[in-house]
Amino acid sequence: DMYSQDGDADEPEWVKTEREQFVEFRDKNHDGKMDKEETKDWILPSDYDHAEAEARHLVYESDQNKDGKLSKEEIVEKYDLFVGSQATDFGEALVRHDEF
């Protein structure tokens, strides 16, 4: 739906990649379309931990001295990142903890 050839014989690389992803991973029953379960697995994969991914993102973006730990100063420096994060309930967790 996102790509129209419009007379162009060469397909962009992203279209080829998406087609491969669809055939190899997304269309699990190989019927040429994605059913409800296949779509659910694509959008919310069961083997992907969203909380862990968000926590890793927060540490990666905020840990300025790269010691694997966040100091109060590092968190305050990236306050906007934490306030916008689902991991902190969009900042609500920061209000409930005196150390922040």
Short mmCIF file of N, CA and C in Angstrom, two decimals:
data_model
loop_
_atom_site.label_atom_id
_atom_site.label_comp_id
_atom_site.label_asym_id
_atom_site.label_seq_id
_atom_site.Cartn_x
_atom_site.Cartn_y
_atom_site.Cartn_z
N ASP A 1 0.81 -1.20 0.00
CA ASP A 1 0.00 0.00 0.00
C ASP A 1 0.85 1.27 0.00
N MET A 2 2.06 1.18 0.51
CA MET A 2 2.89 2.38 0.63
C MET A 2 3.75 2.62 -0.60
N TYR A 3 3.83 1.66 -1.52
CA TYR A 3 4.71 1.80 -2.66
C TYR A 3 3.94 1.59 -3.96
N SER A 4 4.12 2.50 -4.87
CA SER A 4 3.51 2.40 -6.18
C SER A 4 4.63 2.50 -7.21
N GLN A 5 4.69 1.56 -8.11
CA GLN A 5 5.78 1.55 -9.09
C GLN A 5 5.72 2.73 -10.04
N ASP A 6 4.54 3.14 -10.44
CA ASP A 6 4.37 4.26 -11.37
C ASP A 6 5.32 4.18 -12.56
N GLY A 7 5.41 2.99 -13.17
CA GLY A 7 6.23 2.80 -14.36
C GLY A 7 7.70 2.56 -14.08
N ASP A 8 8.12 2.65 -12.82
CA ASP A 8 9.52 2.42 -12.47
C ASP A 8 9.74 0.92 -12.30
N ALA A 9 10.64 0.35 -13.09
CA ALA A 9 10.89 -1.10 -13.05
C ALA A 9 11.75 -1.50 -11.85
N ASP A 10 12.56 -0.57 -11.34
CA ASP A 10 13.43 -0.88 -10.21
C ASP A 10 12.70 -0.63 -8.89
N GLU A 11 12.69 -1.65 -8.08
CA GLU A 11 12.03 -1.59 -6.78
C GLU A 11 13.03 -1.06 -5.75
N PRO A 12 12.65 -0.13 -4.88
CA PRO A 12 13.56 0.35 -3.84
C PRO A 12 13.95 -0.80 -2.90
N GLU A 13 15.11 -0.66 -2.29
CA GLU A 13 15.62 -1.71 -1.40
C GLU A 13 14.69 -1.96 -0.22
N TRP A 14 14.07 -0.89 0.32
CA TRP A 14 13.18 -1.08 1.48
C TRP A 14 11.98 -1.93 1.13
N VAL A 15 11.51 -1.86 -0.11
CA VAL A 15 10.37 -2.69 -0.52
C VAL A 15 10.79 -4.15 -0.57
N LYS A 16 11.96 -4.42 -1.10
CA LYS A 16 12.49 -5.80 -1.15
C LYS A 16 12.65 -6.35 0.26
N THR A 17 13.20 -5.54 1.15
CA THR A 17 13.40 -5.96 2.55
C THR A 17 12.07 -6.26 3.23
N GLU A 18 11.11 -5.38 3.05
CA GLU A 18 9.78 -5.59 3.65
C GLU A 18 9.11 -6.85 3.09
N ARG A 19 9.26 -7.08 1.81
CA ARG A 19 8.68 -8.28 1.20
C ARG A 19 9.30 -9.54 1.80
N GLU A 20 10.63 -9.54 1.97
CA GLU A 20 11.32 -10.67 2.58
C GLU A 20 10.85 -10.89 4.02
N GLN A 21 10.73 -9.79 4.78
CA GLN A 21 10.25 -9.88 6.16
C GLN A 21 8.86 -10.50 6.21
N PHE A 22 8.01 -10.07 5.29
CA PHE A 22 6.65 -10.59 5.25
C PHE A 22 6.65 -12.09 4.97
N VAL A 23 7.36 -12.49 3.94
CA VAL A 23 7.37 -13.91 3.53
C VAL A 23 8.03 -14.79 4.58
N GLU A 24 9.15 -14.34 5.14
CA GLU A 24 9.92 -15.19 6.05
C GLU A 24 9.42 -15.17 7.50
N PHE A 25 8.87 -14.05 7.96
CA PHE A 25 8.55 -13.94 9.38
C PHE A 25 7.10 -13.60 9.69
N ARG A 26 6.51 -12.67 8.97
CA ARG A 26 5.19 -12.17 9.35
C ARG A 26 4.04 -13.08 8.92
N ASP A 27 4.08 -13.60 7.70
CA ASP A 27 3.02 -14.47 7.19
C ASP A 27 3.32 -15.91 7.60
N LYS A 28 3.08 -16.23 8.86
CA LYS A 28 3.49 -17.52 9.42
C LYS A 28 2.77 -18.71 8.80
N ASN A 29 1.54 -18.53 8.36
CA ASN A 29 0.81 -19.64 7.75
C ASN A 29 0.92 -19.62 6.22
N HIS A 30 1.68 -18.69 5.69
CA HIS A 30 1.99 -18.58 4.25
C HIS A 30 0.75 -18.55 3.36
N ASP A 31 -0.26 -17.78 3.80
CA ASP A 31 -1.46 -17.66 2.97
C ASP A 31 -1.47 -16.35 2.17
N GLY A 32 -0.38 -15.58 2.25
CA GLY A 32 -0.27 -14.36 1.47
C GLY A 32 -0.85 -13.13 2.13
N LYS A 33 -1.37 -13.26 3.33
CA LYS A 33 -1.91 -12.11 4.06
C LYS A 33 -1.71 -12.33 5.56
N MET A 34 -1.82 -11.25 6.30
CA MET A 34 -1.64 -11.35 7.75
C MET A 34 -3.00 -11.39 8.42
N ASP A 35 -3.21 -12.45 9.19
CA ASP A 35 -4.45 -12.55 9.95
C ASP A 35 -4.27 -11.82 11.29
N LYS A 36 -5.28 -11.88 12.13
CA LYS A 36 -5.28 -11.16 13.40
C LYS A 36 -4.10 -11.56 14.29
N GLU A 37 -3.84 -12.87 14.41
CA GLU A 37 -2.76 -13.34 15.28
C GLU A 37 -1.39 -12.95 14.73
N GLU A 38 -1.21 -13.04 13.42
CA GLU A 38 0.06 -12.65 12.81
C GLU A 38 0.31 -11.15 12.99
N THR A 39 -0.72 -10.36 12.87
CA THR A 39 -0.59 -8.92 13.07
C THR A 39 -0.26 -8.61 14.53
N LYS A 40 -0.92 -9.30 15.44
CA LYS A 40 -0.65 -9.12 16.87
C LYS A 40 0.80 -9.46 17.20
N ASP A 41 1.30 -10.58 16.65
CA ASP A 41 2.69 -10.98 16.89
C ASP A 41 3.68 -9.98 16.30
N TRP A 42 3.30 -9.33 15.21
CA TRP A 42 4.16 -8.34 14.58
C TRP A 42 4.22 -7.06 15.42
N ILE A 43 3.05 -6.61 15.90
CA ILE A 43 2.99 -5.35 16.64
C ILE A 43 3.47 -5.51 18.08
N LEU A 44 3.06 -6.60 18.73
CA LEU A 44 3.45 -6.87 20.12
C LEU A 44 4.05 -8.26 20.22
N PRO A 45 5.29 -8.45 19.78
CA PRO A 45 5.89 -9.78 19.84
C PRO A 45 6.00 -10.29 21.27
N SER A 46 5.68 -11.55 21.45
CA SER A 46 5.66 -12.14 22.80
C SER A 46 7.06 -12.27 23.39
N ASP A 47 8.08 -12.33 22.55
CA ASP A 47 9.45 -12.50 23.04
C ASP A 47 10.18 -11.17 23.23
N TYR A 48 9.45 -10.05 23.21
CA TYR A 48 10.05 -8.73 23.35
C TYR A 48 9.56 -8.10 24.64
N ASP A 49 10.47 -7.77 25.52
CA ASP A 49 10.13 -7.16 26.81
C ASP A 49 10.21 -5.64 26.68
N HIS A 50 9.07 -5.01 26.55
CA HIS A 50 9.02 -3.56 26.34
C HIS A 50 9.60 -2.79 27.52
N ALA A 51 9.33 -3.25 28.74
CA ALA A 51 9.84 -2.55 29.93
C ALA A 51 11.37 -2.61 29.96
N GLU A 52 11.92 -3.77 29.67
CA GLU A 52 13.38 -3.90 29.67
C GLU A 52 14.00 -3.04 28.56
N ALA A 53 13.39 -3.05 27.40
CA ALA A 53 13.91 -2.24 26.29
C ALA A 53 13.88 -0.76 26.64
N GLU A 54 12.81 -0.29 27.27
CA GLU A 54 12.71 1.12 27.64
C GLU A 54 13.72 1.46 28.73
N ALA A 55 13.90 0.56 29.69
CA ALA A 55 14.88 0.79 30.76
C ALA A 55 16.29 0.87 30.17
N ARG A 56 16.62 -0.03 29.26
CA ARG A 56 17.93 0.01 28.61
C ARG A 56 18.12 1.32 27.83
N HIS A 57 17.06 1.75 27.18
CA HIS A 57 17.11 3.01 26.43
C HIS A 57 17.39 4.18 27.37
N LEU A 58 16.69 4.23 28.50
CA LEU A 58 16.88 5.33 29.45
C LEU A 58 18.32 5.35 29.98
N VAL A 59 18.84 4.18 30.33
CA VAL A 59 20.21 4.12 30.84
C VAL A 59 21.19 4.51 29.74
N TYR A 60 21.01 3.98 28.55
CA TYR A 60 21.91 4.29 27.43
C TYR A 60 21.96 5.79 27.15
N GLU A 61 20.81 6.42 27.12
CA GLU A 61 20.74 7.84 26.79
C GLU A 61 21.19 8.74 27.94
N SER A 62 21.09 8.27 29.18
CA SER A 62 21.34 9.14 30.34
C SER A 62 22.67 8.92 31.03
N ASP A 63 23.25 7.75 30.89
CA ASP A 63 24.49 7.39 31.60
C ASP A 63 25.69 8.06 30.94
N GLN A 64 25.93 9.31 31.33
CA GLN A 64 26.97 10.10 30.67
C GLN A 64 28.39 9.56 30.91
N ASN A 65 28.64 9.01 32.08
CA ASN A 65 29.99 8.49 32.35
C ASN A 65 30.13 7.00 32.02
N LYS A 66 29.07 6.42 31.49
CA LYS A 66 29.05 5.04 31.00
C LYS A 66 29.52 4.02 32.05
N ASP A 67 29.08 4.23 33.31
CA ASP A 67 29.43 3.28 34.37
C ASP A 67 28.33 2.25 34.60
N GLY A 68 27.26 2.31 33.81
CA GLY A 68 26.17 1.34 33.94
C GLY A 68 25.19 1.67 35.04
N LYS A 69 25.38 2.82 35.69
CA LYS A 69 24.50 3.25 36.77
C LYS A 69 24.09 4.69 36.50
N LEU A 70 22.92 5.04 37.01
CA LEU A 70 22.46 6.42 36.85
C LEU A 70 22.55 7.15 38.18
N SER A 71 23.22 8.27 38.14
CA SER A 71 23.28 9.12 39.32
C SER A 71 22.10 10.09 39.27
N LYS A 72 21.84 10.72 40.40
CA LYS A 72 20.77 11.71 40.46
C LYS A 72 21.02 12.81 39.43
N GLU A 73 22.27 13.23 39.31
CA GLU A 73 22.63 14.29 38.38
C GLU A 73 22.35 13.88 36.93
N GLU A 74 22.66 12.63 36.59
CA GLU A 74 22.43 12.15 35.22
C GLU A 74 20.93 12.10 34.90
N ILE A 75 20.13 11.71 35.88
CA ILE A 75 18.68 11.66 35.68
C ILE A 75 18.12 13.07 35.54
N VAL A 76 18.55 13.98 36.39
CA VAL A 76 18.07 15.36 36.32
C VAL A 76 18.49 15.99 34.99
N GLU A 77 19.70 15.70 34.54
CA GLU A 77 20.18 16.24 33.26
C GLU A 77 19.30 15.82 32.09
N LYS A 78 18.75 14.60 32.16
CA LYS A 78 17.89 14.07 31.10
C LYS A 78 16.44 13.95 31.57
N TYR A 79 16.04 14.86 32.45
CA TYR A 79 14.71 14.83 33.05
C TYR A 79 13.60 14.69 32.01
N ASP A 80 13.71 15.43 30.90
CA ASP A 80 12.68 15.38 29.87
C ASP A 80 12.53 13.99 29.27
N LEU A 81 13.61 13.24 29.18
CA LEU A 81 13.57 11.87 28.67
C LEU A 81 12.79 10.97 29.63
N PHE A 82 13.01 11.15 30.92
CA PHE A 82 12.33 10.33 31.91
C PHE A 82 10.84 10.69 32.02
N VAL A 83 10.54 11.95 31.93
CA VAL A 83 9.15 12.40 32.03
C VAL A 83 8.34 11.89 30.84
N GLY A 84 8.97 11.71 29.71
CA GLY A 84 8.28 11.22 28.52
C GLY A 84 8.30 9.72 28.36
N SER A 85 8.74 9.00 29.38
CA SER A 85 8.92 7.56 29.26
C SER A 85 7.78 6.77 29.90
N GLN A 86 7.37 5.71 29.23
CA GLN A 86 6.38 4.80 29.81
C GLN A 86 6.95 4.12 31.05
N ALA A 87 8.27 3.91 31.08
CA ALA A 87 8.90 3.21 32.20
C ALA A 87 8.71 3.97 33.51
N THR A 88 8.56 5.29 33.44
CA THR A 88 8.32 6.09 34.65
C THR A 88 6.87 6.52 34.75
N ASP A 89 6.02 5.85 33.99
CA ASP A 89 4.59 6.21 33.94
C ASP A 89 4.46 7.69 33.58
N PHE A 90 5.23 8.09 32.59
CA PHE A 90 5.26 9.46 32.09
C PHE A 90 5.51 10.49 33.19
N GLY A 91 6.49 10.14 34.04
CA GLY A 91 6.92 11.05 35.09
C GLY A 91 6.29 10.83 36.45
N GLU A 92 5.20 10.10 36.50
CA GLU A 92 4.51 9.87 37.78
C GLU A 92 5.41 9.16 38.79
N ALA A 93 6.23 8.21 38.34
CA ALA A 93 7.12 7.48 39.25
C ALA A 93 8.16 8.41 39.86
N LEU A 94 8.51 9.46 39.16
CA LEU A 94 9.51 10.40 39.68
C LEU A 94 8.95 11.19 40.85
N VAL A 95 7.66 11.42 40.87
CA VAL A 95 7.01 12.17 41.95
C VAL A 95 6.91 11.31 43.21
N ARG A 96 6.74 10.01 43.04
CA ARG A 96 6.54 9.10 44.18
C ARG A 96 7.82 8.72 44.89
N HIS A 97 8.97 9.08 44.36
CA HIS A 97 10.25 8.68 44.96
C HIS A 97 11.00 9.91 45.42
N ASP A 98 11.29 9.97 46.71
CA ASP A 98 12.00 11.11 47.28
C ASP A 98 13.40 11.29 46.69
N GLU A 99 14.04 10.17 46.30
CA GLU A 99 15.41 10.28 45.79
C GLU A 99 15.48 11.02 44.47
N PHE A 100 14.33 11.16 43.77
CA PHE A 100 14.30 11.90 42.51
C PHE A 100 13.84 13.32 42.76
#
